[in-house]
Coordinates of C-alpha atoms in Angstrom, one line a residue:
Chain A
M1322 CA 51.0 21.1 -82.1
G1323 CA 53.3 23.9 -81.0
R1324 CA 56.0 23.7 -78.3
L1325 CA 53.6 25.1 -75.7
G1326 CA 51.0 22.4 -76.5
I1327 CA 53.6 19.7 -76.0
I1328 CA 54.6 21.2 -72.7
T1329 CA 51.0 21.4 -71.4
V1330 CA 50.3 17.8 -72.6
C1331 CA 53.4 16.6 -70.8
L1332 CA 52.5 18.6 -67.6
S1333 CA 49.0 17.3 -67.6
V1334 CA 50.2 13.7 -68.0
I1335 CA 52.8 14.2 -65.2
L1336 CA 50.1 15.8 -62.9
F1337 CA 47.7 13.0 -63.5
A1338 CA 50.3 10.3 -62.9
Y1339 CA 51.7 12.0 -59.8
V1340 CA 48.2 12.4 -58.2
F1341 CA 47.4 8.8 -59.0
E1342 CA 50.7 7.7 -57.3
L1343 CA 49.9 9.9 -54.3
V1344 CA 46.5 8.1 -54.0
R1345 CA 48.2 4.7 -54.4
R1346 CA 50.7 5.4 -51.7
R1347 CA 47.8 6.7 -49.5
H1348 CA 49.4 10.2 -49.3
L1349 CA 46.3 11.7 -50.8
N1350 CA 42.6 10.8 -50.2
E1351 CA 40.5 9.9 -53.2
E1352 CA 38.2 12.7 -52.2
Y1353 CA 41.0 15.3 -52.7
S1354 CA 42.4 13.7 -55.9
F1355 CA 39.2 14.3 -57.8
G1356 CA 39.7 18.0 -58.6
W1357 CA 43.3 17.5 -59.6
M1358 CA 42.6 14.6 -61.9
V1359 CA 39.7 16.5 -63.6
A1360 CA 42.0 19.5 -64.1
A1361 CA 44.8 17.3 -65.6
V1362 CA 42.3 15.6 -68.0
F1363 CA 40.9 19.0 -68.9
I1364 CA 44.3 20.5 -69.7
F1365 CA 45.3 17.3 -71.6
F1366 CA 42.2 17.5 -74.0
L1367 CA 42.4 21.2 -74.3
S1368 CA 46.0 21.0 -75.4
L1369 CA 45.3 18.2 -77.9
W1370 CA 42.0 19.4 -79.2
R1371 CA 42.9 22.6 -80.9
D1372 CA 39.4 23.2 -82.3
L1373 CA 37.8 23.0 -78.9
L1374 CA 40.4 25.5 -77.5
E1375 CA 39.7 27.8 -80.4
K1376 CA 36.0 27.7 -79.8
I1377 CA 36.3 28.3 -76.1
T1378 CA 38.8 31.1 -76.7
Y1379 CA 36.3 32.7 -79.0
M1380 CA 33.4 32.1 -76.6
I1381 CA 35.2 33.8 -73.7
G1382 CA 36.5 36.6 -75.9
G1383 CA 40.1 35.6 -75.5
T1384 CA 42.8 36.8 -77.8
N1385 CA 45.2 33.8 -77.7
Y1386 CA 45.0 30.1 -76.8
P1387 CA 47.6 29.9 -74.0
S1388 CA 45.8 32.7 -72.1
T1389 CA 42.6 30.5 -72.2
I1390 CA 44.4 27.6 -70.6
F1391 CA 45.9 30.0 -67.9
F1392 CA 42.4 31.6 -67.4
F1393 CA 40.8 28.2 -66.6
G1394 CA 43.9 27.2 -64.6
F1395 CA 43.4 30.4 -62.5
I1396 CA 39.7 29.7 -62.0
F1397 CA 40.5 26.2 -61.0
L1398 CA 43.1 27.4 -58.4
I1399 CA 40.5 29.8 -56.9
I1400 CA 37.9 27.1 -56.6
I1401 CA 40.2 24.5 -55.1
N1402 CA 41.6 27.1 -52.6
L1403 CA 38.1 28.0 -51.5
H1404 CA 37.2 24.4 -51.2
F1405 CA 40.3 23.8 -49.0
S1406 CA 39.5 26.8 -46.8
I1407 CA 36.0 25.4 -46.2
R1408 CA 37.5 22.0 -45.3
I1409 CA 40.1 23.6 -43.0
S1410 CA 37.4 25.6 -41.3
A1411 CA 35.4 22.3 -40.7
L1412 CA 38.6 20.5 -39.5
T1413 CA 39.5 23.4 -37.2
K1414 CA 36.1 23.2 -35.6
Q1415 CA 36.4 19.4 -35.2
V1416 CA 39.9 19.6 -33.7
R1417 CA 38.7 22.3 -31.2
R1418 CA 35.7 20.2 -30.2
L1419 CA 37.8 17.1 -29.8
T1420 CA 40.5 18.9 -27.8
Q1421 CA 38.0 20.5 -25.5
K1422 CA 36.3 17.2 -24.8
L1423 CA 39.6 15.3 -24.4
S1424 CA 40.9 17.9 -22.0
I1425 CA 37.8 17.6 -19.8
L1426 CA 38.1 13.8 -19.9
V1427 CA 41.8 13.8 -19.0
S1428 CA 41.2 16.2 -16.1
D1429 CA 38.3 14.0 -14.8
L1430 CA 40.4 10.9 -15.2
E1431 CA 43.3 12.4 -13.2
E1432 CA 40.9 13.4 -10.5
K1433 CA 39.5 9.9 -10.2
E1434 CA 43.0 8.4 -10.1
K1435 CA 43.9 10.7 -7.2
E1436 CA 40.8 9.5 -5.2
Chain B
M1436 CA 18.3 30.0 -4.1
E1437 CA 21.4 30.1 -1.8
N1438 CA 22.2 26.5 -2.6
E1439 CA 22.9 27.1 -6.3
K1440 CA 26.0 25.6 -7.8
I1441 CA 28.4 28.5 -8.8
L1442 CA 31.6 28.2 -10.7
V1443 CA 34.3 30.8 -11.3
L1444 CA 35.8 30.2 -14.7
I1445 CA 39.3 31.4 -15.5
P1446 CA 40.8 30.9 -18.9
A1447 CA 44.6 31.2 -18.6
Y1448 CA 47.4 31.3 -21.1
N1449 CA 50.9 31.8 -19.8
E1450 CA 49.7 33.6 -16.6
E1451 CA 52.0 32.0 -14.0
L1452 CA 53.0 35.4 -12.6
S1453 CA 49.4 36.7 -11.9
L1454 CA 47.3 33.6 -11.6
G1455 CA 48.3 32.7 -8.0
K1456 CA 47.2 36.2 -6.8
V1457 CA 44.0 36.1 -8.7
L1458 CA 43.1 32.7 -7.2
G1459 CA 44.0 33.9 -3.7
D1460 CA 41.9 37.1 -4.2
I1461 CA 38.9 35.0 -5.3
K1462 CA 39.1 32.8 -2.2
K1463 CA 39.4 35.9 0.0
N1464 CA 36.5 37.8 -1.7
A1465 CA 34.1 35.1 -2.8
G1466 CA 34.7 32.5 0.0
D1467 CA 34.3 28.8 -0.6
I1468 CA 33.4 28.7 -4.3
D1469 CA 34.3 26.2 -7.0
I1470 CA 37.0 27.5 -9.3
L1471 CA 38.0 26.1 -12.7
V1472 CA 41.1 27.2 -14.5
V1473 CA 41.2 26.3 -18.2
N1474 CA 44.9 26.2 -19.0
D1475 CA 45.0 27.0 -22.7
G1476 CA 48.2 25.2 -23.7
S1477 CA 50.5 27.4 -21.6
I1478 CA 54.2 26.9 -21.9
D1479 CA 55.0 28.3 -18.5
Q1480 CA 54.0 27.1 -15.0
T1481 CA 50.3 28.2 -15.2
E1482 CA 49.0 24.6 -14.8
E1483 CA 51.3 24.0 -11.8
V1484 CA 50.3 27.3 -10.1
A1485 CA 46.6 26.4 -10.5
K1486 CA 47.1 22.8 -9.2
K1487 CA 49.1 24.1 -6.2
A1488 CA 46.2 26.4 -5.3
G1489 CA 44.0 23.3 -5.2
V1490 CA 41.5 24.3 -7.9
K1491 CA 40.1 22.2 -10.7
V1492 CA 42.3 22.5 -13.8
I1493 CA 41.5 21.5 -17.4
S1494 CA 44.5 21.8 -19.7
H1495 CA 44.4 22.0 -23.4
P1496 CA 47.3 20.2 -25.0
F1497 CA 47.9 23.2 -27.2
N1498 CA 46.7 26.8 -27.5
L1499 CA 43.2 27.1 -28.8
G1500 CA 42.5 30.8 -28.0
Y1501 CA 40.6 32.8 -25.4
G1502 CA 37.1 32.0 -26.7
A1503 CA 37.7 28.3 -27.1
A1504 CA 39.1 28.2 -23.5
L1505 CA 36.0 29.8 -22.2
Q1506 CA 33.9 27.3 -24.2
T1507 CA 35.7 24.4 -22.6
G1508 CA 34.7 25.9 -19.3
Y1509 CA 31.1 26.1 -20.5
I1510 CA 31.1 22.5 -21.6
Y1511 CA 32.5 21.4 -18.2
S1512 CA 30.0 23.6 -16.4
H1513 CA 27.1 22.2 -18.5
Q1514 CA 28.2 18.6 -17.7
K1515 CA 28.5 19.3 -14.0
N1516 CA 25.2 21.2 -14.0
Y1517 CA 26.3 24.5 -12.5
D1518 CA 23.6 27.2 -12.2
I1519 CA 25.8 30.3 -12.5
I1520 CA 29.2 30.9 -14.1
V1521 CA 31.3 33.9 -13.3
Q1522 CA 34.2 34.3 -15.7
I1523 CA 37.2 36.3 -14.9
D1524 CA 40.6 36.9 -16.6
A1525 CA 43.8 35.4 -15.1
D1526 CA 45.9 38.5 -15.6
G1527 CA 44.6 40.3 -12.6
Q1528 CA 42.8 42.9 -14.6
H1529 CA 39.4 42.1 -13.0
D1530 CA 38.7 43.0 -9.4
T1531 CA 37.5 39.8 -7.7
I1532 CA 35.6 41.9 -5.2
H1533 CA 32.8 42.1 -7.8
I1534 CA 32.1 38.4 -8.0
K1535 CA 29.5 38.7 -5.3
D1536 CA 27.9 41.6 -7.3
F1537 CA 27.5 39.4 -10.3
I1538 CA 26.0 36.6 -8.3
H1539 CA 23.6 39.0 -6.6
T1540 CA 22.5 40.4 -10.0
L1541 CA 21.8 37.0 -11.5
R1542 CA 20.0 35.8 -8.4
N1543 CA 17.8 38.8 -7.8
E1544 CA 17.2 40.4 -11.2
D1545 CA 15.5 39.3 -14.4
V1546 CA 18.8 38.9 -16.2
D1547 CA 20.6 36.0 -17.9
V1548 CA 24.0 37.6 -18.5
A1549 CA 25.7 40.2 -16.4
I1550 CA 28.5 42.1 -18.0
G1551 CA 31.1 44.0 -16.0
S1552 CA 31.6 47.5 -17.4
R1553 CA 34.6 49.6 -16.4
Y1554 CA 32.9 52.7 -17.9
L1555 CA 29.6 52.8 -16.0
K1556 CA 31.3 54.5 -13.1
N1557 CA 34.5 56.5 -13.3
N1558 CA 36.9 54.0 -11.7
G1559 CA 40.0 55.7 -13.1
Y1560 CA 40.6 53.2 -15.8
K1561 CA 42.8 54.7 -18.5
T1562 CA 41.8 53.5 -22.0
P1563 CA 44.3 53.8 -24.9
V1564 CA 43.0 56.0 -27.7
M1565 CA 42.7 53.3 -30.3
R1566 CA 40.8 51.1 -27.9
K1567 CA 38.5 54.0 -27.0
I1568 CA 37.6 54.5 -30.7
G1569 CA 36.9 50.8 -31.1
M1570 CA 34.8 50.7 -27.9
M1571 CA 32.8 53.7 -29.1
I1572 CA 32.1 52.1 -32.5
F1573 CA 31.3 48.6 -31.3
G1574 CA 29.5 49.9 -28.2
N1575 CA 27.2 52.0 -30.3
I1576 CA 26.6 49.1 -32.7
A1577 CA 25.7 46.8 -29.8
S1578 CA 23.6 49.5 -28.1
F1579 CA 21.7 50.2 -31.4
I1580 CA 21.0 46.5 -32.1
T1581 CA 20.2 45.4 -28.5
G1582 CA 18.2 48.5 -27.7
Q1583 CA 20.1 49.0 -24.4
K1584 CA 23.2 51.0 -23.6
I1585 CA 26.3 48.8 -23.9
T1586 CA 29.4 50.7 -22.6
D1587 CA 32.0 47.9 -22.5
P1588 CA 31.4 45.4 -25.3
T1589 CA 34.9 43.8 -25.0
S1590 CA 34.6 43.1 -21.3
G1591 CA 35.4 39.5 -20.4
F1592 CA 34.3 40.0 -16.8
Q1593 CA 30.8 38.4 -17.0
A1594 CA 28.4 36.1 -15.3
L1595 CA 26.1 33.7 -17.1
K1596 CA 23.1 31.6 -16.1
K1597 CA 23.1 27.9 -17.0
N1598 CA 20.7 28.4 -19.9
V1599 CA 23.2 30.8 -21.5
V1600 CA 26.1 28.4 -20.7
H1601 CA 24.2 25.6 -22.5
F1602 CA 23.6 27.9 -25.4
F1603 CA 27.3 28.6 -25.6
T1604 CA 28.3 24.9 -25.6
Q1605 CA 27.1 24.7 -29.2
D1606 CA 28.8 25.5 -32.4
L1607 CA 27.1 28.9 -32.8
Y1608 CA 29.4 30.4 -30.1
P1609 CA 32.1 32.7 -31.7
P1610 CA 35.3 31.1 -30.5
D1611 CA 38.1 33.5 -31.4
Y1612 CA 37.0 36.9 -30.1
P1613 CA 33.6 36.6 -28.4
D1614 CA 32.7 40.3 -27.9
T1615 CA 30.1 42.5 -29.6
D1616 CA 28.9 39.7 -31.9
M1617 CA 28.3 37.5 -28.9
L1618 CA 26.2 40.2 -27.2
I1619 CA 24.2 40.6 -30.4
L1620 CA 23.8 36.8 -30.7
L1621 CA 22.6 36.7 -27.1
H1622 CA 20.1 39.5 -27.7
L1623 CA 18.7 37.8 -30.9
A1624 CA 18.3 34.6 -29.0
G1625 CA 16.2 36.3 -26.4
F1626 CA 18.6 36.4 -23.5
R1627 CA 18.4 39.4 -21.1
L1628 CA 21.7 41.3 -20.7
K1629 CA 22.7 43.8 -18.0
E1630 CA 25.9 45.8 -17.5
I1631 CA 27.0 46.3 -13.9
P1632 CA 29.8 48.7 -12.8
V1633 CA 33.2 47.0 -12.0
K1634 CA 36.7 48.1 -11.3
M1635 CA 39.3 46.9 -13.8
Y1636 CA 43.1 47.4 -13.7
A1637 CA 45.4 47.7 -16.7
A1638 CA 46.8 44.3 -17.6
H1639 CA 50.5 45.0 -17.4
M1640 CA 51.8 41.5 -18.1
K1641 CA 49.4 40.2 -20.7
K1642 CA 49.4 41.1 -24.3
S1643 CA 45.9 42.2 -25.1
M1644 CA 44.2 40.4 -28.0
H1645 CA 43.0 43.8 -29.1
R1646 CA 46.5 45.1 -29.8
G1647 CA 49.2 45.0 -32.5
H1648 CA 48.5 43.5 -35.9
K1649 CA 45.7 41.4 -34.4
I1650 CA 43.6 44.6 -34.2
I1651 CA 43.1 44.6 -38.0
Y1652 CA 41.8 41.1 -38.0
Y1653 CA 39.7 41.9 -34.9
I1654 CA 38.0 44.8 -36.6
F1655 CA 37.4 42.8 -39.8
K1656 CA 36.2 39.7 -37.9
M1657 CA 33.9 41.7 -35.7
F1658 CA 32.2 43.6 -38.5
L1659 CA 31.8 40.5 -40.6
S1660 CA 30.5 38.5 -37.6
I1661 CA 28.0 41.1 -36.7
V1662 CA 26.6 41.3 -40.2
V1663 CA 26.3 37.6 -40.7
T1664 CA 24.9 37.2 -37.2
L1665 CA 22.1 39.7 -38.1
M1666 CA 21.5 37.9 -41.5
R1667 CA 21.2 34.4 -40.0
K1668 CA 18.0 33.0 -38.8
N1669 CA 17.5 34.1 -35.2
P1670 CA 18.9 31.4 -32.9
S1671 CA 16.6 29.9 -30.3
K1672 CA 17.5 29.9 -26.6
D1673 CA 17.2 26.2 -26.6
N1674 CA 18.8 25.8 -30.0
K1675 CA 19.8 22.2 -30.7
E1676 CA 22.3 21.8 -33.5

């Protein structure tokens, strides 16, 4: 295993452990940890399993192995960003709804307290 | 139908300087009419000015945007079962003398939404060049799709019947810039629209949401929203989400 392989193995282990710790401390929901953990496991095996990396590089028409890892990393980041944009859109809608209904309730409550 | 419940809806964001006069003008020109100010997270004295005028105030704890403020008013109006809503801007741009024209139109004509147009009659309103171009493009798109002449697609001076208000309380309402896409949505849902001539003044204190860097997003959003609105399944008037 080359120096780059060792670095990517270490990074994948650190990423997995860090995500796990975030979930343990309840800083990250299990739902959002899934993608990161899958990515860490994928990078880990791809770094160790040289034959697989070679085959995938050949399949996608790549010229060197690190670029294959970066290629999949890039795809992963696009997918996860799109996923978060969808989640943020849903949350924005929910926050707007809650705020609107809460504002009306507060206004009605203040009116009743005055009467 | 003289005993209909009518509400004047005013979304307001940092309008302490103009709101008091607008409220006074409404009382003078429309008489004893229910008024709701939706204070959209203002950081000035907007809420206090409205409360001092003795009108109903609903305050968002933070700024949600013009469309969301209107939608809060729609939800309130739907809950309180108002028959007609007249919406008017808090910056003094809209001449309150026309409130009666809106009510008259909705009462006596086969119309669900009346839109105040500053361009139907020459009222001396001076439109900036960029806005004029935008108006022409989006006005023509709206006219083509709805099959009727739309001269002022960005007008916020409107009156709606209760069925439209109920329609807008749902998630299909475009909350950030409800303009041309909203008119198209209404048309596709089968509501009847009509423009009526109104006088508008230049809003000197308020920053228009169709200005500055926001205009780029506005154009993008409007085109995208129009295309996806046309591609979606036509909404039903009594759409239940």
